[in-house]
């Protein structure tokens, strides 16, 4: 909705979501599509915890909406809420395996964000920390994560990353930085596929299944785009998560 709002077309939101979704949310989606100001937006987004965070990011007089910070805040809220729900509803191996799925997913998103922030934007460490997703159950310890954030250049970042469990994952990263999303997604794909096959916990299998479906949709989209732009089949194959 915020993307459309910033583009001046908030009413288009109703045409971008499945009809059935309106039956499973407490948000008034019709009212949301009629929002004219950020203050009106906050009145509709009444989720405890999230609305307070968004209110702190509200633009002041004459300022524009900082979409990237709002997006980061929403993602952080999502992962924090997931962690609460996992701890509340699951125990034992189910809890640990769910933490693994979402912990690695969040951690990979952090790795991609830090790398881009250093390579393309020259972002400060404070700006990077403000956009980090909460990740207590990943593969990188706090000391290594801090070293990644404090690295002075993209090259230093990659050297530090090479000393983490993700070293081999990104060893083939192209010099221009392209391909970081694909390498991360392929690693996560293998992780959840393996976990889905061997887990005895239905909730874990479902979480893995949803993640695999997301990758499948991305691959179908890339195939369609590749055909549209008349790329050779072998070039299209290089863009797919499920290689």
CSV table of C-alpha atoms in Angstrom, one decimal:
chain,number,residue,atom,x,y,z
A,1,UNK,CA,0.0,0.0,0.0
A,2,UNK,CA,2.7,2.5,0.9
A,3,UNK,CA,4.4,2.0,-2.5
A,4,UNK,CA,1.2,2.9,-4.2
A,5,UNK,CA,0.5,5.7,-1.7
A,6,UNK,CA,3.9,7.3,-2.5
A,7,UNK,CA,3.2,7.0,-6.2
A,8,UNK,CA,-0.1,8.9,-5.7
A,9,UNK,CA,-2.3,5.9,-6.5
A,10,UNK,CA,-3.5,4.5,-3.1
A,11,UNK,CA,-6.8,3.5,-4.6
A,12,UNK,CA,-5.1,0.9,-6.7
A,13,UNK,CA,-4.4,-1.1,-3.6
A,14,UNK,CA,-7.7,-2.9,-3.7
A,15,UNK,CA,-6.8,-4.3,-7.1
A,16,UNK,CA,-3.5,-5.7,-5.9
A,17,UNK,CA,-4.6,-8.1,-3.2
A,18,UNK,CA,-6.6,-11.3,-3.3
A,19,UNK,CA,-10.3,-10.9,-2.3
A,20,UNK,CA,-10.1,-13.7,0.3
A,21,UNK,CA,-7.4,-11.8,2.2
A,22,UNK,CA,-10.0,-9.3,3.5
A,23,UNK,CA,-11.7,-12.1,5.4
A,24,UNK,CA,-8.6,-13.0,7.4
A,25,UNK,CA,-7.4,-9.6,8.6
A,26,UNK,CA,-8.6,-7.1,11.1
A,27,UNK,CA,-7.4,-4.2,8.9
A,28,UNK,CA,-10.0,-2.3,7.0
A,29,UNK,CA,-8.6,-2.6,3.5
A,30,UNK,CA,-11.3,-0.5,1.9
A,31,UNK,CA,-10.6,2.3,4.3
A,32,UNK,CA,-6.8,1.9,3.7
A,33,UNK,CA,-7.3,2.4,0.0
A,34,UNK,CA,-8.9,5.8,0.7
A,35,UNK,CA,-6.1,7.1,2.9
A,36,UNK,CA,-4.8,10.6,2.0
A,37,UNK,CA,-2.2,11.3,4.7
A,38,UNK,CA,0.3,9.3,6.8
A,39,UNK,CA,-1.7,10.2,9.9
A,40,UNK,CA,-4.8,8.6,8.4
A,41,UNK,CA,-2.6,5.5,7.6
A,42,UNK,CA,-1.6,5.2,11.2
A,43,UNK,CA,-5.2,5.3,12.4
A,44,UNK,CA,-5.9,2.2,10.4
A,45,UNK,CA,-2.7,0.3,11.2
A,46,UNK,CA,-3.7,-0.4,14.8
A,47,UNK,CA,-1.5,-3.5,15.5
A,48,UNK,CA,0.1,-3.1,19.0
A,49,UNK,CA,3.8,-2.6,18.7
A,50,UNK,CA,3.8,-1.8,15.0
A,51,UNK,CA,1.8,1.4,15.1
A,52,UNK,CA,4.1,2.9,17.8
A,53,UNK,CA,7.1,2.1,15.7
A,54,UNK,CA,5.6,3.6,12.6
A,55,UNK,CA,4.4,6.7,14.5
A,56,UNK,CA,8.1,7.4,15.4
A,57,UNK,CA,8.9,7.3,11.7
A,58,UNK,CA,6.1,9.7,10.7
A,59,UNK,CA,7.4,12.5,8.4
A,60,UNK,CA,7.6,15.9,10.0
A,61,UNK,CA,6.4,19.1,8.2
A,62,UNK,CA,7.8,19.2,4.7
A,63,UNK,CA,9.6,15.9,5.0
A,64,UNK,CA,9.0,12.9,2.7
A,65,UNK,CA,8.1,9.5,3.9
A,66,UNK,CA,11.3,7.4,4.5
A,67,UNK,CA,10.0,4.2,2.9
A,68,UNK,CA,13.2,2.2,3.4
A,69,UNK,CA,13.1,2.8,7.2
A,70,UNK,CA,9.4,2.0,7.3
A,71,UNK,CA,10.0,-1.2,5.3
A,72,UNK,CA,12.8,-2.2,7.7
A,73,UNK,CA,10.6,-1.5,10.7
A,74,UNK,CA,7.8,-3.7,9.3
A,75,UNK,CA,10.2,-6.5,8.5
A,76,UNK,CA,11.7,-6.3,12.1
A,77,UNK,CA,8.2,-6.4,13.5
A,78,UNK,CA,7.3,-9.5,11.5
A,79,UNK,CA,10.4,-11.5,12.6
A,80,UNK,CA,10.0,-10.4,16.2
A,81,UNK,CA,6.3,-11.5,16.1
A,82,UNK,CA,7.3,-14.8,14.5
A,83,UNK,CA,9.8,-15.4,17.3
A,84,UNK,CA,7.1,-14.7,19.9
A,85,UNK,CA,4.6,-17.0,18.2
A,86,UNK,CA,7.1,-19.8,17.8
A,87,UNK,CA,8.1,-19.6,21.5
A,88,UNK,CA,4.5,-19.5,22.6
A,89,UNK,CA,3.1,-22.3,20.5
A,90,UNK,CA,5.9,-24.8,20.1
A,91,UNK,CA,8.5,-26.7,22.1
A,92,UNK,CA,11.4,-29.1,21.6
A,93,UNK,CA,12.6,-29.9,18.1
A,94,UNK,CA,9.6,-28.2,16.4
A,95,UNK,CA,10.6,-24.9,18.1
A,96,UNK,CA,14.3,-25.3,17.2
A,97,UNK,CA,13.7,-26.2,13.6
A,98,UNK,CA,11.3,-23.3,13.1
A,99,UNK,CA,13.9,-21.0,14.6
A,100,UNK,CA,16.4,-22.4,12.2
A,101,UNK,CA,14.2,-21.7,9.1
A,102,UNK,CA,13.4,-18.1,10.0
A,103,UNK,CA,16.7,-17.4,11.7
A,104,UNK,CA,18.7,-18.3,8.5
A,105,UNK,CA,16.2,-16.4,6.4
A,106,UNK,CA,16.5,-13.2,8.5
A,107,UNK,CA,20.3,-13.5,8.7
A,108,UNK,CA,20.6,-13.8,4.9
A,109,UNK,CA,18.5,-10.7,4.5
A,110,UNK,CA,20.8,-8.9,6.9
A,111,UNK,CA,23.9,-10.1,4.9
A,112,UNK,CA,22.4,-8.8,1.7
A,113,UNK,CA,21.4,-5.5,3.2
A,114,UNK,CA,24.8,-4.8,4.8
A,115,UNK,CA,26.6,-5.6,1.6
A,116,UNK,CA,24.4,-3.3,-0.5
A,117,UNK,CA,24.6,-0.6,2.1
A,118,UNK,CA,28.4,-0.6,1.9
A,119,UNK,CA,28.8,-1.2,-1.8
A,120,UNK,CA,26.2,1.2,-3.2
A,121,UNK,CA,25.3,3.7,-0.5
A,122,UNK,CA,28.3,4.1,1.8
A,123,UNK,CA,25.9,3.8,4.7
A,124,UNK,CA,27.1,4.5,8.2
A,125,UNK,CA,27.2,1.7,10.8
A,126,UNK,CA,24.4,3.4,12.7
A,127,UNK,CA,22.2,3.4,9.6
A,128,UNK,CA,23.0,-0.2,9.0
A,129,UNK,CA,22.2,-1.2,12.6
A,130,UNK,CA,18.9,0.6,12.4
A,131,UNK,CA,17.8,-1.7,9.5
A,132,UNK,CA,19.0,-5.0,10.9
A,133,UNK,CA,16.4,-7.7,11.3
A,134,UNK,CA,16.2,-9.3,14.7
A,135,UNK,CA,18.1,-12.6,14.4
A,136,UNK,CA,18.9,-14.6,17.5
A,137,UNK,CA,18.9,-18.1,15.8
A,138,UNK,CA,21.1,-17.7,12.8
A,139,UNK,CA,24.6,-19.1,12.0
A,140,UNK,CA,26.7,-16.0,12.6
A,141,UNK,CA,27.7,-15.1,16.2
A,142,UNK,CA,27.4,-11.6,17.5
A,143,UNK,CA,31.2,-10.9,17.2
A,144,UNK,CA,31.2,-11.8,13.5
A,145,UNK,CA,28.0,-9.9,12.9
A,146,UNK,CA,29.6,-6.8,14.4
A,147,UNK,CA,32.7,-7.3,12.3
A,148,UNK,CA,30.5,-7.4,9.2
A,149,UNK,CA,28.8,-4.1,10.2
A,150,UNK,CA,32.1,-2.4,11.0
A,151,UNK,CA,33.9,-3.4,7.9
A,152,UNK,CA,35.2,-0.4,6.1
A,153,UNK,CA,34.8,-1.5,2.5
A,154,UNK,CA,32.7,-4.1,0.5
A,155,UNK,CA,35.9,-6.1,0.0
A,156,UNK,CA,36.6,-6.2,3.7
A,157,UNK,CA,33.0,-7.2,4.3
A,158,UNK,CA,33.4,-10.2,1.9
A,159,UNK,CA,36.7,-11.2,3.6
A,160,UNK,CA,34.9,-11.3,7.0
A,161,UNK,CA,31.9,-13.1,5.5
A,162,UNK,CA,34.4,-15.7,4.3
A,163,UNK,CA,35.2,-16.6,7.9
A,164,UNK,CA,31.5,-17.3,8.7
A,165,UNK,CA,29.5,-20.4,7.9
A,166,UNK,CA,28.3,-18.5,4.8
A,167,UNK,CA,31.8,-18.3,3.4
A,168,UNK,CA,31.4,-20.9,0.8
A,169,UNK,CA,27.9,-19.7,-0.1
A,170,UNK,CA,29.1,-16.4,-1.4
A,171,UNK,CA,32.6,-17.4,-2.5
A,172,UNK,CA,31.4,-17.2,-6.2
A,173,UNK,CA,29.9,-13.7,-5.8
A,174,UNK,CA,30.5,-11.7,-9.0
A,175,UNK,CA,32.9,-8.8,-8.8
A,176,UNK,CA,30.1,-6.3,-9.5
A,177,UNK,CA,28.0,-7.7,-6.6
A,178,UNK,CA,25.3,-9.1,-8.9
A,179,UNK,CA,24.0,-12.5,-7.9
A,180,UNK,CA,24.0,-12.1,-4.1
A,181,UNK,CA,20.3,-12.6,-3.9
A,182,UNK,CA,20.5,-15.8,-6.1
A,183,UNK,CA,23.3,-17.3,-4.0
A,184,UNK,CA,21.5,-16.6,-0.8
A,185,UNK,CA,18.2,-18.0,-2.1
A,186,UNK,CA,19.8,-21.1,-3.4
A,187,UNK,CA,21.4,-21.8,0.0
A,188,UNK,CA,18.1,-21.2,1.8
A,189,UNK,CA,16.4,-23.4,-0.8
A,190,UNK,CA,18.7,-26.3,0.0
A,191,UNK,CA,18.4,-25.8,3.7
A,192,UNK,CA,14.6,-25.9,3.8
A,193,UNK,CA,14.3,-28.7,1.2
A,194,UNK,CA,16.5,-30.9,3.4
A,195,UNK,CA,14.7,-29.9,6.5
A,196,UNK,CA,11.3,-30.6,4.9
A,197,UNK,CA,12.4,-34.1,3.9
A,198,UNK,CA,13.8,-35.2,7.3
A,199,UNK,CA,11.6,-33.3,9.8
A,200,UNK,CA,8.9,-35.2,11.7
A,201,UNK,CA,7.2,-31.9,12.7
A,202,UNK,CA,4.2,-30.9,10.6
A,203,UNK,CA,4.5,-27.1,11.4
A,204,UNK,CA,8.1,-27.2,10.2
A,205,UNK,CA,7.2,-29.1,7.0
A,206,UNK,CA,4.5,-26.5,6.3
A,207,UNK,CA,6.9,-23.6,6.9
A,208,UNK,CA,9.4,-25.2,4.6
A,209,UNK,CA,6.7,-25.9,2.0
A,210,UNK,CA,5.6,-22.2,2.0
A,211,UNK,CA,9.2,-21.1,1.5
A,212,UNK,CA,9.7,-23.5,-1.4
A,213,UNK,CA,6.5,-22.3,-3.0
A,214,UNK,CA,7.8,-18.7,-2.9
A,215,UNK,CA,11.0,-19.7,-4.6
A,216,UNK,CA,9.0,-21.6,-7.2
A,217,UNK,CA,6.9,-18.5,-8.0
A,218,UNK,CA,10.1,-16.5,-8.4
A,219,UNK,CA,11.5,-19.1,-10.8
A,220,UNK,CA,8.3,-19.1,-12.9
A,221,UNK,CA,8.4,-15.3,-13.0
A,222,UNK,CA,12.0,-15.4,-14.1
A,223,UNK,CA,11.3,-18.0,-16.8
A,224,UNK,CA,8.4,-15.8,-18.2
A,225,UNK,CA,10.5,-12.7,-18.1
A,226,UNK,CA,13.4,-14.6,-19.8
A,227,UNK,CA,11.1,-15.8,-22.6
A,228,UNK,CA,9.7,-12.3,-23.0
A,229,UNK,CA,13.1,-10.8,-23.5
A,230,UNK,CA,14.1,-13.8,-25.7
A,231,UNK,CA,17.0,-15.0,-23.5
A,232,UNK,CA,18.6,-18.4,-24.4
A,233,UNK,CA,17.4,-21.2,-22.2
A,234,UNK,CA,20.8,-21.6,-20.7
A,235,UNK,CA,20.8,-18.0,-19.6
A,236,UNK,CA,17.4,-18.3,-18.1
A,237,UNK,CA,18.5,-21.4,-16.2
A,238,UNK,CA,21.3,-19.3,-14.5
A,239,UNK,CA,18.6,-17.1,-13.0
A,240,UNK,CA,16.7,-19.9,-11.3
A,241,UNK,CA,16.8,-20.7,-7.6
A,242,UNK,CA,16.0,-24.4,-8.3
A,243,UNK,CA,19.0,-25.0,-10.5
